[in-house]
């Protein structure tokens, strides 16, 4: 299969390139280095030093004998995206190319506008390029579990049949997200669903929970292949941040009561989910939605797990409950269905002691690069 | 009250300026002349020749003794919008400043991207300007009944309580729109709802059906005060187009089976609805949704009404059923609730013979300006 991976420089994008390449597929990676540059500007660079995509591609070729095509450019530029589609005519496109940070989207008007424009125009351009070049190309879109928010009813897998006044219809599950970034993902889904039913495209929308981990089979082959990894308030997510805080001897920053519950998954499982979706694609005219998580945890549970393992490893982990800079429910119902990807063959890597210990061990190697100023800046939702 | 009207050059924007001004309010009108210019470019200009806003403002001042402030600029430019907010500190802002055409949004990638960017960034900027200058300012947003599409269940007024697996929650009514333009309105509502619950803003979202008519009390005072009026495939809506087709001796263009049903309202009732919303504002932290229509009609019903009245007036009206260039359900359930605005005091102008005859009479005065090439161009959804 020929697969186009958008956002190839990212935490998930790069290991996804390697995962497909390792399995014999032709991979074309695109990135505009938005996050790389933003992380420099905001002084929150990756824990792992990552060379540019051309350099990493050479390393990968040296190690595996396999070549990944790299194109640097901005896919909000339709002509650029279209030229790549025409050059390769991919069978599948994996769309990670969005501004992925909730706090970034809440910093000010300019960053909010950038998030809206980047996330929606990238998605629109992909839909148009697929229609123009090959409507049969399968779009695999990274959504987020954050689209659903924390409703007081069970979260189904994308769709909900509603009965109202003795009549029935089926709709996208109601969504109300907790940040502007997450809201752009809701908007993405609405736009995708419109074009799927109008043009008969085939799309898989993966409602992914926060991903954790540093290890993936291919990037573990050589330190030069490691993926970028953010642990800061802006681009990091909670478990990744906790591990780095524990290693740095910085109290774990729990926002508010810490009862906020989300569905998490291991980095290795993201690779599996995207790959399984690509080998068993959505039908034409189908918007297939999967909830991409393997285990729900509350923030307090994660803090407690990290403290327990960290203490055992000699890190003396403290937990600091701080005023929540976000506007979110700190106590809420959370019952989410996630059987679709298991049905495709996902074999989860659950959060075991061994996985945590390995996570600590890799992080420890890079502890001199930890920037303590990046852990908490109190970016306010208000 | 000081009221800022965005999209003041438009079909609804200009008579809304006059309506508020006539009632003693201080009106500030903004427009970037997008539609005026697009209608020239696409050869589908207004039936009524409309002078620029400064000229019409002078006419209004001459007739009424009242002054409307006019600012020409693009509110996707945040600095411009913010400067106007700071200069006037309005009590309410009426947001008509969107690309309003479904066919325009479906013409090609560039026009789709323009629609997304214009409609979402204008809305985002308004939310930010209100928060920055005066969070108490009431935002009156023009949504569209098209956000709901044609579900197989009753359409409630904005919100739906859902019971699922013995638990309940209340959500925005499920929406799936029939064009990219309508989808941007769904996206707008999601974005507004996010900021309403995060920042405690007060917003009324008016889910408006297609508006018809040429007559409004203030603009009827002088022909130079008439509003722009589009009857073409791109910027016109069905009843307005039918009347002009009837006057031109052009067969009424019914798309497909003609059983498509929508909720309509008279131009005069839009004025009332917006005004009533402004004098009885939403609460802080409330997203108040009204379904803004007074009568549902199918396309066939409208064609038949126009033919009947037109024939009686001597126009010899024909009806032409043509292949539907859109992707939409031609047979569907449609039962919509619309009691909220009646509760605020709306006195509907229903589609009577008298109103239709007056509509024909005004249109006939401008019949030499009718551009028959603009009636149908078959802009395809596919």
Coordinates of C-alpha atoms in Angstrom, one line a residue, chain B:
Chain B
X1 CA -29.2 50.7 23.0
X2 CA -26.0 50.8 20.9
X3 CA -26.1 48.0 18.4
X4 CA -23.3 46.9 16.1
X5 CA -24.6 45.3 12.9
X6 CA -22.1 43.1 11.0
X7 CA -23.0 42.6 7.3
X8 CA -24.8 45.9 7.1
X9 CA -24.8 46.0 3.3
X10 CA -26.7 42.7 3.0
X11 CA -30.3 41.7 2.2
X12 CA -31.1 41.5 6.0
X13 CA -28.3 43.7 7.4
X14 CA -29.4 47.0 5.8
X15 CA -33.1 46.8 6.8
X16 CA -32.0 45.7 10.3
X17 CA -29.9 48.9 10.5
X18 CA -32.9 51.0 9.6
X19 CA -35.2 49.1 11.9
X20 CA -33.1 49.7 15.0
X21 CA -32.3 53.3 14.0
X22 CA -35.9 54.1 13.4
X23 CA -36.7 52.9 17.0
X24 CA -34.1 55.4 18.5
X25 CA -31.1 53.1 18.9
X26 CA -27.6 54.0 18.0
X27 CA -26.6 51.8 15.0
X28 CA -23.1 51.0 13.8
X29 CA -23.0 49.1 10.5
X30 CA -20.0 47.2 9.2
X31 CA -19.5 45.5 5.9
X32 CA -16.6 44.5 3.6
X33 CA -18.8 44.4 0.5
X34 CA -18.0 40.8 0.0
X35 CA -21.3 39.9 -1.5
X36 CA -21.6 43.1 -3.5
X37 CA -18.3 42.3 -5.1
X38 CA -18.9 38.6 -5.5
X39 CA -22.2 39.3 -7.2
X40 CA -20.4 41.4 -9.8
X41 CA -17.7 38.8 -10.3
X42 CA -20.3 36.0 -10.8
X43 CA -22.7 38.2 -12.9
X44 CA -25.6 37.9 -10.5
X45 CA -26.1 41.4 -9.2
X46 CA -29.0 42.5 -7.0
X47 CA -32.4 43.1 -8.6
X48 CA -32.5 46.5 -6.9
X49 CA -29.6 48.9 -7.5
X50 CA -28.2 49.8 -4.2
X51 CA -25.8 52.6 -3.6
X52 CA -23.0 52.2 -1.2
X53 CA -23.6 52.3 2.6
X54 CA -22.3 55.9 3.0
X55 CA -24.7 57.1 0.3
X56 CA -27.7 55.2 1.7
X57 CA -26.8 56.4 5.2
X58 CA -27.0 60.0 3.9
X59 CA -30.4 59.2 2.4
X60 CA -31.6 57.8 5.7
X61 CA -30.4 60.8 7.6
X62 CA -32.1 63.1 5.1
X63 CA -35.4 61.2 5.5
X64 CA -35.4 60.3 9.2
X65 CA -33.0 62.8 10.8
X66 CA -31.2 59.8 12.2
X67 CA -27.5 58.9 11.7
X68 CA -26.1 55.5 11.3
X69 CA -22.3 55.0 11.7
X70 CA -20.8 53.1 8.8
X71 CA -17.4 51.4 8.9
X72 CA -16.1 49.5 5.8
X73 CA -13.7 46.7 6.7
X74 CA -13.3 43.0 7.1
X75 CA -14.0 41.5 10.5
X76 CA -11.7 38.6 9.9
X77 CA -9.2 41.3 10.7
X78 CA -9.3 41.3 14.4
X79 CA -7.6 44.6 14.9
X80 CA -10.2 46.3 12.8
X81 CA -13.2 44.7 14.6
X82 CA -11.6 45.4 18.0
X83 CA -11.1 49.0 17.2
X84 CA -14.8 49.4 16.4
X85 CA -15.8 47.6 19.6
X86 CA -13.5 49.9 21.6
X87 CA -14.8 53.0 19.9
X88 CA -18.5 52.3 20.5
X89 CA -18.7 49.6 23.3
X90 CA -22.0 48.2 21.9
X91 CA -24.7 46.6 24.1
X92 CA -25.5 44.1 21.3
X93 CA -23.9 42.8 18.2
X94 CA -25.9 41.3 15.3
X95 CA -23.8 38.9 13.3
X96 CA -24.9 38.6 9.6
X97 CA -21.3 38.8 8.3
X98 CA -21.0 35.4 6.8
X99 CA -20.7 34.0 3.3
X100 CA -24.3 33.0 3.1
X101 CA -24.6 30.9 -0.1
X102 CA -24.8 27.1 -0.2
X103 CA -24.0 26.9 -4.0
X104 CA -21.1 29.4 -3.6
X105 CA -19.6 27.1 -0.9
X106 CA -19.9 24.1 -3.3
X107 CA -18.4 25.7 -6.4
X108 CA -14.8 24.7 -5.8
X109 CA -12.0 24.3 -3.2
X110 CA -11.1 28.0 -3.0
X111 CA -14.7 29.1 -2.4
X112 CA -15.2 26.3 0.1
X113 CA -12.0 27.4 2.0
X114 CA -13.1 31.0 1.9
X115 CA -16.5 30.1 3.4
X116 CA -14.9 28.1 6.2
X117 CA -12.3 30.7 7.0
X118 CA -14.6 33.7 6.7
X119 CA -17.5 32.3 8.6
X120 CA -15.5 30.8 11.5
X121 CA -12.9 33.5 11.9
X122 CA -15.6 36.3 11.9
X123 CA -17.4 34.4 14.6
X124 CA -14.2 33.7 16.6
X125 CA -13.2 37.4 16.4
X126 CA -16.6 38.6 17.6
X127 CA -16.4 36.2 20.6
X128 CA -12.9 37.5 21.4
X129 CA -13.8 41.2 21.0
X130 CA -16.9 40.8 23.2
X131 CA -14.8 39.1 25.9
X132 CA -12.1 41.7 25.6
X133 CA -14.2 44.8 25.5
X134 CA -17.5 44.0 27.3
X135 CA -18.4 40.4 28.2
X136 CA -21.9 41.6 28.9
X137 CA -22.6 42.5 25.3
X138 CA -25.3 40.3 23.8
X139 CA -24.3 38.5 20.7
X140 CA -27.2 37.8 18.2
X141 CA -25.9 35.3 15.7
X142 CA -27.7 34.3 12.6
X143 CA -27.6 30.6 12.3
X144 CA -29.8 28.7 9.9
X145 CA -32.5 26.0 10.0
X146 CA -30.3 24.2 7.5
X147 CA -28.0 23.3 10.5
X148 CA -30.6 20.6 11.4
X149 CA -30.9 19.2 7.9
X150 CA -33.9 16.9 7.6
X151 CA -33.8 14.4 10.5
X152 CA -36.4 11.7 10.9
X153 CA -37.4 13.1 14.3
X154 CA -39.2 16.3 15.4
X155 CA -36.8 19.3 15.3
X156 CA -36.8 21.0 18.7
X157 CA -35.7 24.5 19.4
X158 CA -31.9 24.1 19.6
X159 CA -31.7 21.6 22.4
X160 CA -32.6 18.0 23.0
X161 CA -32.8 16.0 26.2
X162 CA -31.4 12.5 25.4
X163 CA -32.1 9.4 27.5
X164 CA -29.7 6.6 26.8
X165 CA -29.2 3.4 28.9
X166 CA -31.3 4.9 31.7
X167 CA -29.2 8.1 32.0
X168 CA -30.1 11.6 30.7
X169 CA -28.3 14.6 29.5
X170 CA -29.2 17.7 27.4
X171 CA -27.3 18.5 24.2
X172 CA -27.5 20.8 21.2
X173 CA -30.0 19.2 18.9
X174 CA -28.2 16.8 16.5
X175 CA -27.3 18.6 13.3
X176 CA -26.2 17.5 9.8
X177 CA -26.4 20.1 7.2
X178 CA -26.9 19.9 3.5
X179 CA -24.0 22.1 2.2
X180 CA -20.6 23.2 3.2
X181 CA -22.0 26.7 3.9
X182 CA -24.6 25.2 6.3
X183 CA -22.0 23.0 7.8
X184 CA -19.9 26.1 8.7
X185 CA -23.0 27.3 10.6
X186 CA -23.0 24.0 12.6
X187 CA -19.4 24.6 13.3
X188 CA -20.1 28.2 14.4
X189 CA -22.7 27.0 16.8
X190 CA -20.3 24.5 18.3
X191 CA -17.7 27.2 18.7
X192 CA -20.1 29.6 20.2
X193 CA -21.4 27.1 22.7
X194 CA -17.8 26.3 23.8
X195 CA -17.1 29.9 24.6
X196 CA -20.5 30.5 26.1
X197 CA -19.9 27.8 28.7
X198 CA -16.2 28.7 29.2
X199 CA -16.5 32.5 29.4
X200 CA -20.1 33.0 30.4
X201 CA -21.0 35.1 27.3
X202 CA -24.6 35.7 26.4
X203 CA -25.6 34.6 22.9
X204 CA -28.8 34.2 20.9
X205 CA -28.4 31.9 18.0
X206 CA -31.2 32.4 15.5
X207 CA -31.8 29.3 13.3
X208 CA -33.4 31.1 10.4
X209 CA -35.2 29.6 7.5
X210 CA -35.1 31.1 4.0
X211 CA -36.3 34.7 4.0
X212 CA -38.5 36.2 1.3
X213 CA -39.8 39.6 0.4
X214 CA -38.7 43.0 -0.8
X215 CA -40.6 45.2 1.5
X216 CA -39.7 46.5 5.0
X217 CA -41.3 49.5 6.7
X218 CA -38.2 51.7 6.7
X219 CA -36.8 50.8 3.3
X220 CA -40.2 51.3 1.8
X221 CA -39.9 55.0 2.6
X222 CA -37.7 55.8 -0.4
X223 CA -36.6 53.7 -3.3
X224 CA -33.0 54.7 -2.5
X225 CA -33.3 52.9 0.8
X226 CA -34.3 49.5 -0.7
X227 CA -32.2 46.5 0.3
X228 CA -30.1 44.4 -2.1
X229 CA -32.1 41.5 -3.4
X230 CA -30.8 38.3 -5.0
X231 CA -32.9 36.0 -7.1
X232 CA -30.1 34.0 -8.8
X233 CA -29.1 30.4 -8.2
X234 CA -26.1 31.4 -6.0
X235 CA -27.3 34.1 -3.7
X236 CA -31.1 33.9 -4.1
X237 CA -33.4 31.6 -2.2
X238 CA -36.3 29.7 -3.6
X239 CA -39.3 31.9 -3.1
X240 CA -37.5 35.1 -4.1
X241 CA -36.2 33.3 -7.2
X242 CA -39.7 32.0 -8.1
X243 CA -41.2 35.5 -8.0
X244 CA -38.6 37.0 -10.2
X245 CA -38.8 34.0 -12.6
X246 CA -42.5 34.5 -12.8
X247 CA -42.2 38.2 -13.6
X248 CA -39.5 37.4 -16.2
X249 CA -41.6 34.7 -17.9
X250 CA -39.0 32.1 -17.0
X251 CA -40.2 28.7 -15.9
X252 CA -39.9 28.2 -12.1
X253 CA -36.9 26.0 -11.5
X254 CA -38.0 23.2 -9.1
X255 CA -35.0 21.0 -8.2
X256 CA -35.9 17.3 -8.3
X257 CA -39.2 16.1 -6.9
X258 CA -39.9 19.4 -5.1
X259 CA -41.0 17.8 -1.9
X260 CA -38.1 19.4 0.0
X261 CA -39.8 21.3 2.8
X262 CA -38.3 24.2 4.7
X263 CA -39.6 26.8 7.2
X264 CA -39.9 30.3 5.7
X265 CA -40.4 33.8 6.9
X266 CA -41.1 37.3 5.6
X267 CA -38.2 39.9 5.6
X268 CA -40.2 42.0 8.0
X269 CA -40.3 39.2 10.5
X270 CA -36.5 38.8 10.4
X271 CA -36.4 42.5 11.6
X272 CA -38.9 41.7 14.4
X273 CA -37.1 38.5 15.5
X274 CA -33.7 40.2 15.7
X275 CA -35.2 43.2 17.5
X276 CA -37.2 41.2 20.0
X277 CA -34.1 39.1 20.7
X278 CA -32.1 42.3 21.4
X279 CA -34.7 43.8 23.8
X280 CA -35.1 40.6 25.7
X281 CA -31.5 39.3 25.7
X282 CA -30.1 35.9 26.6
X283 CA -28.7 35.5 30.1
X284 CA -25.0 35.4 30.9
X285 CA -23.7 32.0 30.2
X286 CA -26.7 31.1 28.1
X287 CA -26.7 30.0 24.5
X288 CA -30.4 30.7 23.6
X289 CA -31.5 29.1 20.4
X290 CA -34.7 30.1 18.5
X291 CA -36.0 28.5 15.3
X292 CA -36.7 31.5 13.2
X293 CA -39.5 30.7 10.8
X294 CA -43.2 31.3 10.5
X295 CA -44.5 28.8 8.0
X296 CA -43.2 25.6 6.5
X297 CA -43.7 25.1 2.8
X298 CA -42.5 22.5 0.3
X299 CA -40.9 23.7 -2.9
X300 CA -43.9 22.4 -4.9
X301 CA -46.3 24.3 -2.6
X302 CA -44.3 27.5 -3.2
X303 CA -44.2 26.9 -7.0
X304 CA -47.9 26.3 -7.0
X305 CA -48.7 29.5 -4.9
X306 CA -46.5 31.6 -7.1
X307 CA -48.1 30.2 -10.3
X308 CA -51.6 30.8 -9.0
X309 CA -51.0 34.4 -8.0
X310 CA -48.8 35.1 -11.1
X311 CA -51.4 33.6 -13.5
X312 CA -54.1 35.7 -11.8
X313 CA -51.9 38.8 -12.3
X314 CA -51.4 37.9 -16.0
X315 CA -47.9 36.5 -15.9
X316 CA -48.6 33.0 -17.4
X317 CA -46.3 31.1 -15.0
X318 CA -44.7 27.8 -16.0
X319 CA -43.1 25.3 -13.7
X320 CA -40.1 23.3 -14.8
X321 CA -38.9 20.3 -12.8
X322 CA -35.2 19.9 -13.4
X323 CA -32.6 17.4 -12.3
X324 CA -31.5 18.3 -8.8
X325 CA -27.9 19.5 -8.9
X326 CA -27.8 19.2 -5.1
X327 CA -27.4 16.1 -2.9
X328 CA -30.4 16.3 -0.6
X329 CA -33.4 14.2 0.4
X330 CA -36.4 15.0 -1.8
X331 CA -38.9 13.2 0.4
X332 CA -38.4 13.6 4.1
X333 CA -40.1 14.0 7.5
X334 CA -40.3 17.7 8.6
X335 CA -41.8 18.7 11.8
X336 CA -40.2 21.7 13.4
X337 CA -41.0 23.6 16.7
X338 CA -40.9 27.4 16.6
X339 CA -42.6 28.9 19.6
X340 CA -39.7 30.8 21.2
X341 CA -39.9 33.9 19.1
X342 CA -43.7 34.0 19.2
X343 CA -43.2 33.9 23.0
X344 CA -41.1 37.0 22.8
X345 CA -43.9 38.8 20.9
X346 CA -43.3 38.1 17.2
X347 CA -46.4 39.0 15.0
X348 CA -45.9 37.0 11.8
X349 CA -46.5 38.3 8.3
X350 CA -47.8 35.2 6.7
X351 CA -47.6 34.6 3.0
X352 CA -51.0 36.0 2.0
X353 CA -52.3 36.8 -1.5
X354 CA -51.9 40.5 -0.7
X355 CA -48.2 40.0 0.3
X356 CA -47.6 38.0 -2.8
X357 CA -49.2 40.6 -5.0
X358 CA -47.2 43.4 -3.5
X359 CA -44.1 41.3 -4.0
X360 CA -45.0 40.9 -7.7
X361 CA -45.7 44.6 -8.0
X362 CA -42.3 45.7 -6.6
X363 CA -40.4 43.1 -8.6
X364 CA -42.2 44.2 -11.8
X365 CA -40.8 47.7 -11.4
X366 CA -37.3 46.3 -11.7
X367 CA -38.0 43.8 -14.4
X368 CA -35.7 45.4 -16.9
X369 CA -32.8 44.6 -14.6
X370 CA -33.6 40.8 -14.5
X371 CA -30.6 38.7 -15.7
X372 CA -32.1 35.5 -17.0
X373 CA -28.7 33.9 -17.2
X374 CA -28.5 34.0 -13.4
X375 CA -31.6 31.8 -12.7
X376 CA -29.9 28.5 -13.2
X377 CA -26.3 27.4 -13.7
X378 CA -26.5 23.9 -12.3
X379 CA -23.9 24.3 -9.6
X380 CA -23.4 20.7 -8.6
X381 CA -22.9 19.2 -5.2
X382 CA -21.0 16.3 -6.7

